[in-house]
Structure formats: C-alpha cells, structure tokens
Amino acid sequence: MRRCLVTSTTDGTSNRCDPAKTAANLRVAVAGGSSLPVEVLTEFEKRFDAPVLEGFGVSATSGAATFNHRDRPRGQGAVGLPFWDAQVRSGA
C-alpha cells in the first residue's frame, strides 16, 4: 500500500503500482497516532475509493483510546470517539 501511494503519480499511474487494482481489494484503511493531514486523507479516499478510519492512543491506554466508526460521520482532522470504557480529556 505504501509503495502504491508514494510511487503513483497524481493521475494514478505508476510503473510499480496499479491503484485501481489495489482499490479493488481495499475496503477500509486505518491510520493511527494522530489525525492525517486533510489533503492526504482526501487524496487517499479519492484514489482508492475507501474510507480512512483514524484513531489515537498512547502506550498508557493499551493502544488505541479513540477511533472513527464506519457507520458514523467522520470529521476531517478528527481521531474519532472514545472507546466505550475510555475517558478522554483534551489538553487544548
């Protein structure tokens, strides 16, 4: 997947990757650590016709603490809602 992203051009062509073939096998993508830049998120979803679900967590939370849901609206630049038993507070 990464190779397909970094080697294909803006029109989706590449000598090493066929974005259409990759998209045919991709149902959903996951990104974690922090929210993706909106431009990256938008281009990925456009190129591969698959939603990107973003999440956030730190080692103290046993991995992910928040995550977007496929069946709910996603805000661009947001890392989703807390898991059912997680309490989250923003430091901003």
CSV table of N, CA, C and O in Angstrom, one decimal, residues 3-71:
chain,number,residue,atom,x,y,z
A,3,ARG,N,3.9,1.6,-1.0
A,3,ARG,CA,4.6,1.7,-2.3
A,3,ARG,C,3.6,2.3,-3.3
A,3,ARG,O,4.0,3.1,-4.1
A,4,CYS,N,2.4,1.9,-3.3
A,4,CYS,CA,1.4,2.3,-4.2
A,4,CYS,C,1.2,3.8,-4.0
A,4,CYS,O,1.0,4.6,-5.0
A,5,LEU,N,1.2,4.3,-2.8
A,5,LEU,CA,0.9,5.7,-2.5
A,5,LEU,C,2.1,6.6,-3.0
A,5,LEU,O,1.9,7.6,-3.6
A,6,VAL,N,3.3,6.1,-2.7
A,6,VAL,CA,4.5,7.0,-2.9
A,6,VAL,C,5.0,6.9,-4.4
A,6,VAL,O,5.7,7.8,-4.8
A,7,THR,N,4.7,5.8,-5.1
A,7,THR,CA,5.2,5.7,-6.4
A,7,THR,C,4.2,6.1,-7.5
A,7,THR,O,4.6,6.3,-8.6
A,8,SER,N,2.9,6.2,-7.2
A,8,SER,CA,1.9,6.6,-8.2
A,8,SER,C,1.9,8.1,-8.3
A,8,SER,O,2.2,8.8,-7.4
A,9,THR,N,1.6,8.5,-9.5
A,9,THR,CA,1.5,10.0,-9.8
A,9,THR,C,0.1,10.5,-9.4
A,9,THR,O,-0.8,9.8,-9.0
A,10,THR,N,-0.1,11.8,-9.6
A,10,THR,CA,-1.3,12.4,-9.2
A,10,THR,C,-2.5,11.9,-10.1
A,10,THR,O,-3.6,11.9,-9.7
A,11,ASP,N,-2.2,11.4,-11.3
A,11,ASP,CA,-3.2,10.9,-12.2
A,11,ASP,C,-3.4,9.4,-11.9
A,11,ASP,O,-4.2,8.7,-12.6
A,12,GLY,N,-2.7,8.8,-10.9
A,12,GLY,CA,-2.9,7.4,-10.5
A,12,GLY,C,-2.1,6.4,-11.3
A,12,GLY,O,-2.3,5.2,-11.1
A,13,THR,N,-1.2,6.9,-12.2
A,13,THR,CA,-0.4,5.9,-12.9
A,13,THR,C,0.9,5.7,-12.3
A,13,THR,O,1.4,6.5,-11.5
A,14,SER,N,1.5,4.5,-12.5
A,14,SER,CA,2.8,4.2,-11.9
A,14,SER,C,3.4,3.0,-12.7
A,14,SER,O,2.6,2.2,-13.2
A,15,ASN,N,4.7,2.9,-12.7
A,15,ASN,CA,5.3,1.7,-13.2
A,15,ASN,C,5.3,0.6,-12.2
A,15,ASN,O,5.5,-0.5,-12.6
A,16,ARG,N,5.1,0.9,-11.0
A,16,ARG,CA,5.3,-0.2,-9.9
A,16,ARG,C,4.0,-0.5,-9.2
A,16,ARG,O,3.9,-1.4,-8.4
A,17,CYS,N,2.9,0.2,-9.5
A,17,CYS,CA,1.7,0.0,-8.8
A,17,CYS,C,0.5,0.3,-9.6
A,17,CYS,O,0.5,1.3,-10.5
A,18,ASP,N,-0.6,-0.4,-9.5
A,18,ASP,CA,-1.8,-0.1,-10.2
A,18,ASP,C,-2.9,0.2,-9.1
A,18,ASP,O,-3.5,-0.6,-8.4
A,19,PRO,N,-3.1,1.6,-8.9
A,19,PRO,CA,-4.1,2.0,-7.9
A,19,PRO,C,-5.5,1.4,-8.0
A,19,PRO,O,-6.1,1.0,-7.1
A,20,ALA,N,-5.9,1.2,-9.3
A,20,ALA,CA,-7.2,0.6,-9.5
A,20,ALA,C,-7.3,-0.9,-9.0
A,20,ALA,O,-8.3,-1.3,-8.4
A,21,LYS,N,-6.2,-1.6,-9.2
A,21,LYS,CA,-6.1,-3.0,-8.7
A,21,LYS,C,-6.1,-3.0,-7.2
A,21,LYS,O,-6.8,-3.8,-6.6
A,22,THR,N,-5.3,-2.1,-6.6
A,22,THR,CA,-5.3,-2.0,-5.2
A,22,THR,C,-6.6,-1.6,-4.6
A,22,THR,O,-7.1,-2.2,-3.6
A,23,ALA,N,-7.3,-0.7,-5.2
A,23,ALA,CA,-8.6,-0.2,-4.7
A,23,ALA,C,-9.6,-1.3,-4.8
A,23,ALA,O,-10.5,-1.4,-3.9
A,24,ALA,N,-9.5,-2.2,-5.8
A,24,ALA,CA,-10.5,-3.3,-5.9
A,24,ALA,C,-10.4,-4.2,-4.7
A,24,ALA,O,-11.4,-4.9,-4.5
A,25,ASN,N,-9.3,-4.3,-4.0
A,25,ASN,CA,-9.1,-5.2,-2.9
A,25,ASN,C,-9.2,-4.5,-1.6
A,25,ASN,O,-8.9,-5.2,-0.5
A,26,LEU,N,-9.4,-3.2,-1.5
A,26,LEU,CA,-9.4,-2.5,-0.3
A,26,LEU,C,-10.8,-2.0,0.1
A,26,LEU,O,-11.5,-1.4,-0.7
A,27,ARG,N,-11.1,-2.4,1.3
A,27,ARG,CA,-12.5,-2.0,1.8
A,27,ARG,C,-12.4,-0.8,2.8
A,27,ARG,O,-13.3,0.0,2.9
A,28,VAL,N,-11.3,-0.7,3.6
A,28,VAL,CA,-11.2,0.3,4.6
A,28,VAL,C,-9.7,0.4,4.9
A,28,VAL,O,-8.9,-0.5,4.8
A,29,ALA,N,-9.2,1.6,5.3
A,29,ALA,CA,-7.9,1.9,5.7
A,29,ALA,C,-7.9,2.4,7.1
A,29,ALA,O,-8.8,3.1,7.5
A,30,VAL,N,-6.8,2.2,7.8
A,30,VAL,CA,-6.7,2.6,9.2
A,30,VAL,C,-5.4,3.4,9.4
A,30,VAL,O,-4.4,3.1,8.9
A,31,ALA,N,-5.6,4.6,10.0
A,31,ALA,CA,-4.4,5.4,10.4
A,31,ALA,C,-4.5,5.7,11.9
A,31,ALA,O,-5.5,5.9,12.4
A,32,GLY,N,-3.3,5.7,12.5
A,32,GLY,CA,-3.3,6.0,13.9
A,32,GLY,C,-2.1,6.9,14.3
A,32,GLY,O,-1.2,7.2,13.6
A,33,GLY,N,-2.1,7.3,15.6
A,33,GLY,CA,-1.1,8.1,16.1
A,33,GLY,C,-1.5,9.6,16.2
A,33,GLY,O,-1.3,10.2,17.2
A,34,SER,N,-2.1,10.1,15.2
A,34,SER,CA,-2.6,11.4,15.1
A,34,SER,C,-3.5,11.5,13.9
A,34,SER,O,-3.5,10.6,13.0
A,35,SER,N,-4.2,12.6,13.7
A,35,SER,CA,-5.0,12.7,12.5
A,35,SER,C,-4.1,13.0,11.3
A,35,SER,O,-3.1,13.6,11.4
A,36,LEU,N,-4.6,12.5,10.2
A,36,LEU,CA,-3.9,12.7,8.9
A,36,LEU,C,-4.1,14.2,8.4
A,36,LEU,O,-5.2,14.7,8.7
A,37,PRO,N,-3.1,14.7,7.7
A,37,PRO,CA,-3.4,16.0,7.1
A,37,PRO,C,-4.6,15.8,6.2
A,37,PRO,O,-4.8,14.8,5.5
A,38,VAL,N,-5.5,16.8,6.1
A,38,VAL,CA,-6.8,16.7,5.4
A,38,VAL,C,-6.5,16.4,3.9
A,38,VAL,O,-7.2,15.6,3.3
A,39,GLU,N,-5.4,17.0,3.3
A,39,GLU,CA,-5.1,16.7,1.9
A,39,GLU,C,-4.7,15.3,1.7
A,39,GLU,O,-5.1,14.7,0.7
A,40,VAL,N,-4.0,14.7,2.6
A,40,VAL,CA,-3.6,13.2,2.5
A,40,VAL,C,-4.8,12.4,2.6
A,40,VAL,O,-5.0,11.5,1.8
A,41,LEU,N,-5.7,12.6,3.5
A,41,LEU,CA,-6.9,11.9,3.7
A,41,LEU,C,-7.8,12.0,2.5
A,41,LEU,O,-8.3,10.9,2.0
A,42,THR,N,-8.0,13.2,2.0
A,42,THR,CA,-8.9,13.4,0.8
A,42,THR,C,-8.3,12.7,-0.4
A,42,THR,O,-9.1,12.0,-1.1
A,43,GLU,N,-7.1,12.8,-0.7
A,43,GLU,CA,-6.4,12.2,-1.8
A,43,GLU,C,-6.5,10.7,-1.7
A,43,GLU,O,-6.8,10.0,-2.7
A,44,PHE,N,-6.2,10.1,-0.6
A,44,PHE,CA,-6.2,8.7,-0.4
A,44,PHE,C,-7.6,8.1,-0.7
A,44,PHE,O,-7.8,7.2,-1.4
A,45,GLU,N,-8.6,8.7,-0.1
A,45,GLU,CA,-10.0,8.3,-0.3
A,45,GLU,C,-10.4,8.4,-1.7
A,45,GLU,O,-11.2,7.5,-2.2
A,46,LYS,N,-10.0,9.4,-2.4
A,46,LYS,CA,-10.3,9.6,-3.8
A,46,LYS,C,-9.6,8.6,-4.6
A,46,LYS,O,-10.3,8.0,-5.5
A,47,ARG,N,-8.4,8.4,-4.4
A,47,ARG,CA,-7.6,7.5,-5.2
A,47,ARG,C,-8.0,6.0,-5.0
A,47,ARG,O,-8.0,5.3,-6.0
A,48,PHE,N,-8.3,5.6,-3.8
A,48,PHE,CA,-8.5,4.2,-3.5
A,48,PHE,C,-10.0,3.9,-3.2
A,48,PHE,O,-10.3,2.7,-3.0
A,49,ASP,N,-10.9,4.9,-3.3
A,49,ASP,CA,-12.3,4.7,-3.0
A,49,ASP,C,-12.6,3.9,-1.8
A,49,ASP,O,-13.3,2.9,-1.8
A,50,ALA,N,-11.9,4.2,-0.7
A,50,ALA,CA,-12.1,3.5,0.6
A,50,ALA,C,-12.0,4.5,1.7
A,50,ALA,O,-11.2,5.4,1.6
A,51,PRO,N,-12.8,4.4,2.7
A,51,PRO,CA,-12.7,5.3,3.8
A,51,PRO,C,-11.5,5.1,4.7
A,51,PRO,O,-11.0,4.0,4.8
A,52,VAL,N,-11.0,6.2,5.3
A,52,VAL,CA,-9.8,6.1,6.2
A,52,VAL,C,-10.4,6.3,7.6
A,52,VAL,O,-11.0,7.4,7.8
A,53,LEU,N,-10.3,5.3,8.5
A,53,LEU,CA,-10.7,5.5,9.8
A,53,LEU,C,-9.5,5.8,10.7
A,53,LEU,O,-8.5,5.1,10.6
A,54,GLU,N,-9.6,6.9,11.4
A,54,GLU,CA,-8.4,7.4,12.2
A,54,GLU,C,-8.6,7.1,13.7
A,54,GLU,O,-9.8,7.1,14.1
A,55,GLY,N,-7.6,6.9,14.3
A,55,GLY,CA,-7.6,6.6,15.8
A,55,GLY,C,-6.5,7.3,16.5
A,55,GLY,O,-5.5,7.8,15.9
A,56,PHE,N,-6.5,7.3,17.8
A,56,PHE,CA,-5.5,7.8,18.6
A,56,PHE,C,-5.3,7.0,19.9
A,56,PHE,O,-6.3,6.5,20.4
A,57,GLY,N,-4.1,6.9,20.3
A,57,GLY,CA,-3.8,6.2,21.5
A,57,GLY,C,-2.4,6.4,21.9
A,57,GLY,O,-1.6,6.9,21.1
A,58,VAL,N,-2.1,6.0,23.1
A,58,VAL,CA,-0.7,6.0,23.6
A,58,VAL,C,-0.5,4.7,24.4
A,58,VAL,O,-1.4,4.1,24.8
A,59,SER,N,0.8,4.4,24.7
A,59,SER,CA,1.0,3.1,25.3
A,59,SER,C,0.3,3.0,26.7
A,59,SER,O,-0.1,1.9,27.1
A,60,ALA,N,0.1,4.2,27.4
A,60,ALA,CA,-0.6,4.1,28.7
A,60,ALA,C,-2.1,3.7,28.5
A,60,ALA,O,-2.7,3.4,29.5
A,61,THR,N,-2.6,3.8,27.3
A,61,THR,CA,-4.0,3.4,27.1
A,61,THR,C,-4.2,2.1,26.5
A,61,THR,O,-5.2,1.7,26.0
A,62,SER,N,-3.1,1.3,26.5
A,62,SER,CA,-3.1,-0.1,25.9
A,62,SER,C,-3.4,0.0,24.4
A,62,SER,O,-4.2,-0.8,23.9
A,63,GLY,N,-2.8,0.9,23.7
A,63,GLY,CA,-3.1,1.1,22.3
A,63,GLY,C,-4.0,2.2,22.0
A,63,GLY,O,-3.9,3.3,22.5
A,64,ALA,N,-5.1,1.9,21.2
A,64,ALA,CA,-6.0,3.0,20.8
A,64,ALA,C,-6.9,3.3,22.0
A,64,ALA,O,-7.4,2.5,22.8
A,65,ALA,N,-7.3,4.6,22.0
A,65,ALA,CA,-8.3,5.1,23.0
A,65,ALA,C,-9.5,5.7,22.3
A,65,ALA,O,-10.6,5.7,22.8
A,66,THR,N,-9.3,6.2,21.1
A,66,THR,CA,-10.4,6.8,20.3
A,66,THR,C,-10.3,6.2,18.9
A,66,THR,O,-9.2,5.8,18.4
A,67,PHE,N,-11.4,6.2,18.2
A,67,PHE,CA,-11.4,5.7,16.8
A,67,PHE,C,-12.6,6.2,16.1
A,67,PHE,O,-13.7,6.3,16.7
A,68,ASN,N,-12.5,6.4,14.8
A,68,ASN,CA,-13.7,6.7,14.0
A,68,ASN,C,-14.5,5.5,13.7
A,68,ASN,O,-13.9,4.4,13.7
A,69,HIS,N,-15.7,5.6,13.4
A,69,HIS,CA,-16.6,4.5,13.1
A,69,HIS,C,-17.0,4.6,11.6
A,69,HIS,O,-17.3,5.6,11.1
A,70,ARG,N,-17.1,3.4,11.0
A,70,ARG,CA,-17.5,3.4,9.6
A,70,ARG,C,-19.0,3.8,9.4
A,70,ARG,O,-19.3,4.4,8.4
A,71,ASP,N,-19.8,3.6,10.4
A,71,ASP,CA,-21.2,3.9,10.2
A,71,ASP,C,-21.6,5.2,10.8
A,71,ASP,O,-22.8,5.5,10.9
